[in-house]
Amino acid sequence: MSVVVVGSVAYDGVETPRGRVECMLGGAGTFIAVSASYFTDVCLVGVVGEDFAEEDRAFLAARGIDLEGLQTAPGKTFYWSCVYSEDMNERTTLRTELNVFADFEPRLPARYRACPYIVLGNIQPALQRRVRVQVPQARLVAGDTMNYWIETAREELLAAIRDWDALLINDGEARLLSGERNLLRAARRLQQTGPRILVIKRGEFGAVLFADEFIFAAPGYLLEEVWDPTGAGDCFLGGFVGYLAERGLDPRSPDADPKELARAVVYGSVLGSFCCERFGVDRFRTLSRAEIDERFRQFKRLTEF
Amino acid sequence: MSVVVVGSVAYDGVETPRGRVECMLGGAGTFIAVSASYFTDVCLVGVVGEDFAEEDRAFLAARGIDLEGLQTAPGKTFYWSCVYSEDMNERTTLRTELNVFADFEPRLPARYRACPYIVLGNIQPALQRRVRVQVPQARLVAGDTMNYWIETAREELLAAIRDWDALLINDGEARLLSGERNLLRAARRLQQTGPRILVIKRGEFGAVLFADEFIFAAPGYLLEEVWDPTGAGDCFLGGFVGYLAERGLDPRSPDADPKELARAVVYGSVLGSFCCERFGVDRFRTLSRAEIDERFRQFKRLTEF
């Protein structure tokens, strides 16, 4: 079943210990959509400027992503640049030029509104809410956020999250949003904010899923070479929802098998790990579904005892 | 089969966000021996001062630990104190008073030398070597070290490690010893230093096992309350070797099942997690083997997909 992804489509400048790229395709919406496209049909809602390159549009289209919801507005595409620390566990934002993204108003084409799976990338919580009301019948609404919104738009964010089925955030955000340092207690508090499903992403240390009383913990997949971690969390989100959509799962159903959510977490981890193997979306220019499934099986061998 | 543990027996002063204890039983040898005692017979080799309390000796004896190798020397018992950061991921040593430990010369009673499993806690690498030569026929020699020895006695440490079957260290130590930032490449280098089995402990983020080409990754066990992480890594080591000894496993055998090593890692994680639930060794005053096995099963449920 198809997935609607709402999020930023951007040009990124990234410097890591492995190299530097001045300007390449990026943005949360892009990474989520590209990852989910390995599992199911994807519709992308976002905005780009008049400078958006034909080859980048062609790359998304070649992944089978429906671009009717990708608006083009007068002006330039959202630009963001950053530099990573030596161990790549920290990054410093260098420039944020919102450009056309400053006035982004997500409009879902009529045929997108029947999509059962909705992914809300990290955008202004008020915008996330305005998308949510356009898809009242969605089977699964999953979303992400960031420190900036937790600190500057807390109430609006909590109001948005209340209507989601799944919240996927990193451990620092989970602590900040819950006010709890201990991860288990942070999770218990966040489960009370609305979403039945909570995934706490821990970067290279894996991820933990909470769904009612069910808990699943995945270690990080070890990579010999990390080129660029940008987008790994978004790819996790895309792989997670993509797998659930491919299987047509309804996590709200009382018969839902929580192990399917665990498998979705592993697919999320797998997509996130591939993302780090090249700069930007480059790994996805050659990545095949067979490679994804092979790494999923490796993950199983890696964790079985 | 029985296990000989060589390491410090100490009095610790610990301050964490949960409280402060001025003086309590501690030391790597203590934590390793107590943890291993849940699986098999344990012989402890160490030294204490004349101030060592009868009740602490009685606690060790009640865990079935053979204390013939625990020497008493004129003077005071090794004392060490520390304070933990708010998130307990960092600690600062406040005092280190070696006392009788300064002249510690590990002497294995004759009947200890036939023990097939030897655990070398974090002590001076030259001492670790002098123990190793006393047990040439051991089936498994497993050891630990710390940043201090890596920085000040690197060559001696590498000479010691060369004759071990298993090296268990934390991720920071693995990076420091290998000179490699990437964990997978650090592991590959460390596997060339001698030990066939390498376990990299990542604190609350779990552990990774490398045995030839076999890799196993365990996530951290989530605890709602961490009182005192002191000794958790030592308890991991005690649980790891304790399980292998209980099963009578010979990891050198070509028929050895690497999944047994993975299970040993999980038992190590389980013992480490219990250790954090109270100050010092207090959790082990009431902990039962049934609780350990129940948490092992929980760990399985937590990671299966």
Short mmCIF file of C-alpha atoms in Angstrom, two decimals, chain A residues 18 86-87 171 175 181-185 188 202 204-205 207-208 210 214-220 222-226 259 262-263 266 296 299-305, chain B residues 18 86-87 171 175 181-185 188 202 204-205 207-208 210 214-220 222-226 259 262-263 266 296 299-305:
data_model
loop_
_atom_site.label_atom_id
_atom_site.label_comp_id
_atom_site.label_asym_id
_atom_site.label_seq_id
_atom_site.Cartn_x
_atom_site.Cartn_y
_atom_site.Cartn_z
CA ARG A 18 35.93 11.41 4.49
CA GLU A 86 36.05 13.45 13.81
CA ASP A 87 33.96 10.54 15.17
CA ASP A 171 17.65 9.55 22.22
CA ARG A 175 15.17 12.97 26.82
CA ARG A 181 17.19 11.22 31.52
CA ASN A 182 16.56 7.48 31.87
CA LEU A 183 15.58 6.08 28.47
CA LEU A 184 13.05 3.58 29.78
CA ARG A 185 11.25 6.19 31.85
CA ARG A 188 7.03 5.53 29.30
CA ARG A 202 20.46 5.78 19.01
CA GLU A 204 25.47 3.85 15.74
CA PHE A 205 24.14 2.19 18.91
CA ALA A 207 17.30 1.61 18.22
CA VAL A 208 14.62 0.67 20.73
CA PHE A 210 8.10 0.51 22.41
CA PHE A 214 6.18 -4.76 23.85
CA ILE A 215 9.84 -3.70 23.75
CA PHE A 216 12.38 -4.53 21.06
CA ALA A 217 16.02 -3.47 21.07
CA ALA A 218 18.28 -3.62 18.02
CA PRO A 219 22.04 -3.04 18.24
CA GLY A 220 23.67 -0.81 15.66
CA LEU A 222 28.59 -2.03 12.32
CA LEU A 223 29.98 -0.33 9.23
CA GLU A 224 33.62 -0.47 8.25
CA GLU A 225 33.37 2.89 6.47
CA VAL A 226 31.05 5.75 7.35
CA LYS A 259 7.25 -8.79 15.84
CA ALA A 262 10.45 -5.25 15.28
CA ARG A 263 11.18 -6.30 11.69
CA VAL A 266 15.47 -3.73 11.54
CA PHE A 296 18.33 -7.85 6.96
CA PHE A 299 21.24 -8.54 11.00
CA LYS A 300 19.40 -11.66 12.08
CA ARG A 301 22.60 -13.72 12.17
CA LEU A 302 24.33 -10.86 14.02
CA THR A 303 21.77 -10.81 16.84
CA GLU A 304 20.59 -14.42 17.23
CA PHE A 305 21.76 -16.43 20.21
CA ARG B 18 21.46 8.27 43.49
CA GLU B 86 24.80 13.16 36.04
CA ASP B 87 24.17 10.62 33.23
CA ASP B 171 35.01 0.65 23.24
CA ARG B 175 40.06 2.41 20.03
CA ARG B 181 38.44 4.93 15.52
CA ASN B 182 36.07 2.66 13.58
CA LEU B 183 34.95 -0.18 15.85
CA LEU B 184 34.92 -2.87 13.17
CA ARG B 185 38.43 -2.03 12.02
CA ARG B 188 40.05 -6.57 13.17
CA ARG B 202 29.79 -0.48 25.16
CA GLU B 204 24.55 0.99 28.33
CA PHE B 205 24.75 0.40 24.55
CA ALA B 207 28.45 -5.34 23.54
CA VAL B 208 29.92 -6.84 20.40
CA PHE B 210 34.21 -11.15 17.51
CA PHE B 214 31.72 -14.76 13.73
CA ILE B 215 30.22 -11.49 14.98
CA PHE B 216 27.46 -11.09 17.55
CA ALA B 217 25.99 -7.79 18.70
CA ALA B 218 23.86 -7.39 21.82
CA PRO B 219 22.00 -4.18 22.60
CA GLY B 220 22.14 -2.81 26.13
CA LEU B 222 17.47 -1.09 29.61
CA LEU B 223 17.25 -0.41 33.33
CA GLU B 224 14.68 1.87 34.89
CA GLU B 225 17.01 2.72 37.77
CA VAL B 226 20.80 2.78 37.69
CA LYS B 259 26.43 -19.27 19.48
CA ALA B 262 26.99 -15.24 22.04
CA ARG B 263 25.01 -16.69 24.95
CA VAL B 266 24.23 -12.18 27.00
CA PHE B 296 18.41 -14.01 29.99
CA PHE B 299 16.89 -10.54 26.71
CA LYS B 300 15.90 -13.11 24.11
CA ARG B 301 12.38 -11.72 23.86
CA LEU B 302 13.80 -8.21 23.69
CA THR B 303 16.00 -8.97 20.67
CA GLU B 304 14.11 -11.57 18.63
CA PHE B 305 12.45 -10.54 15.41
#
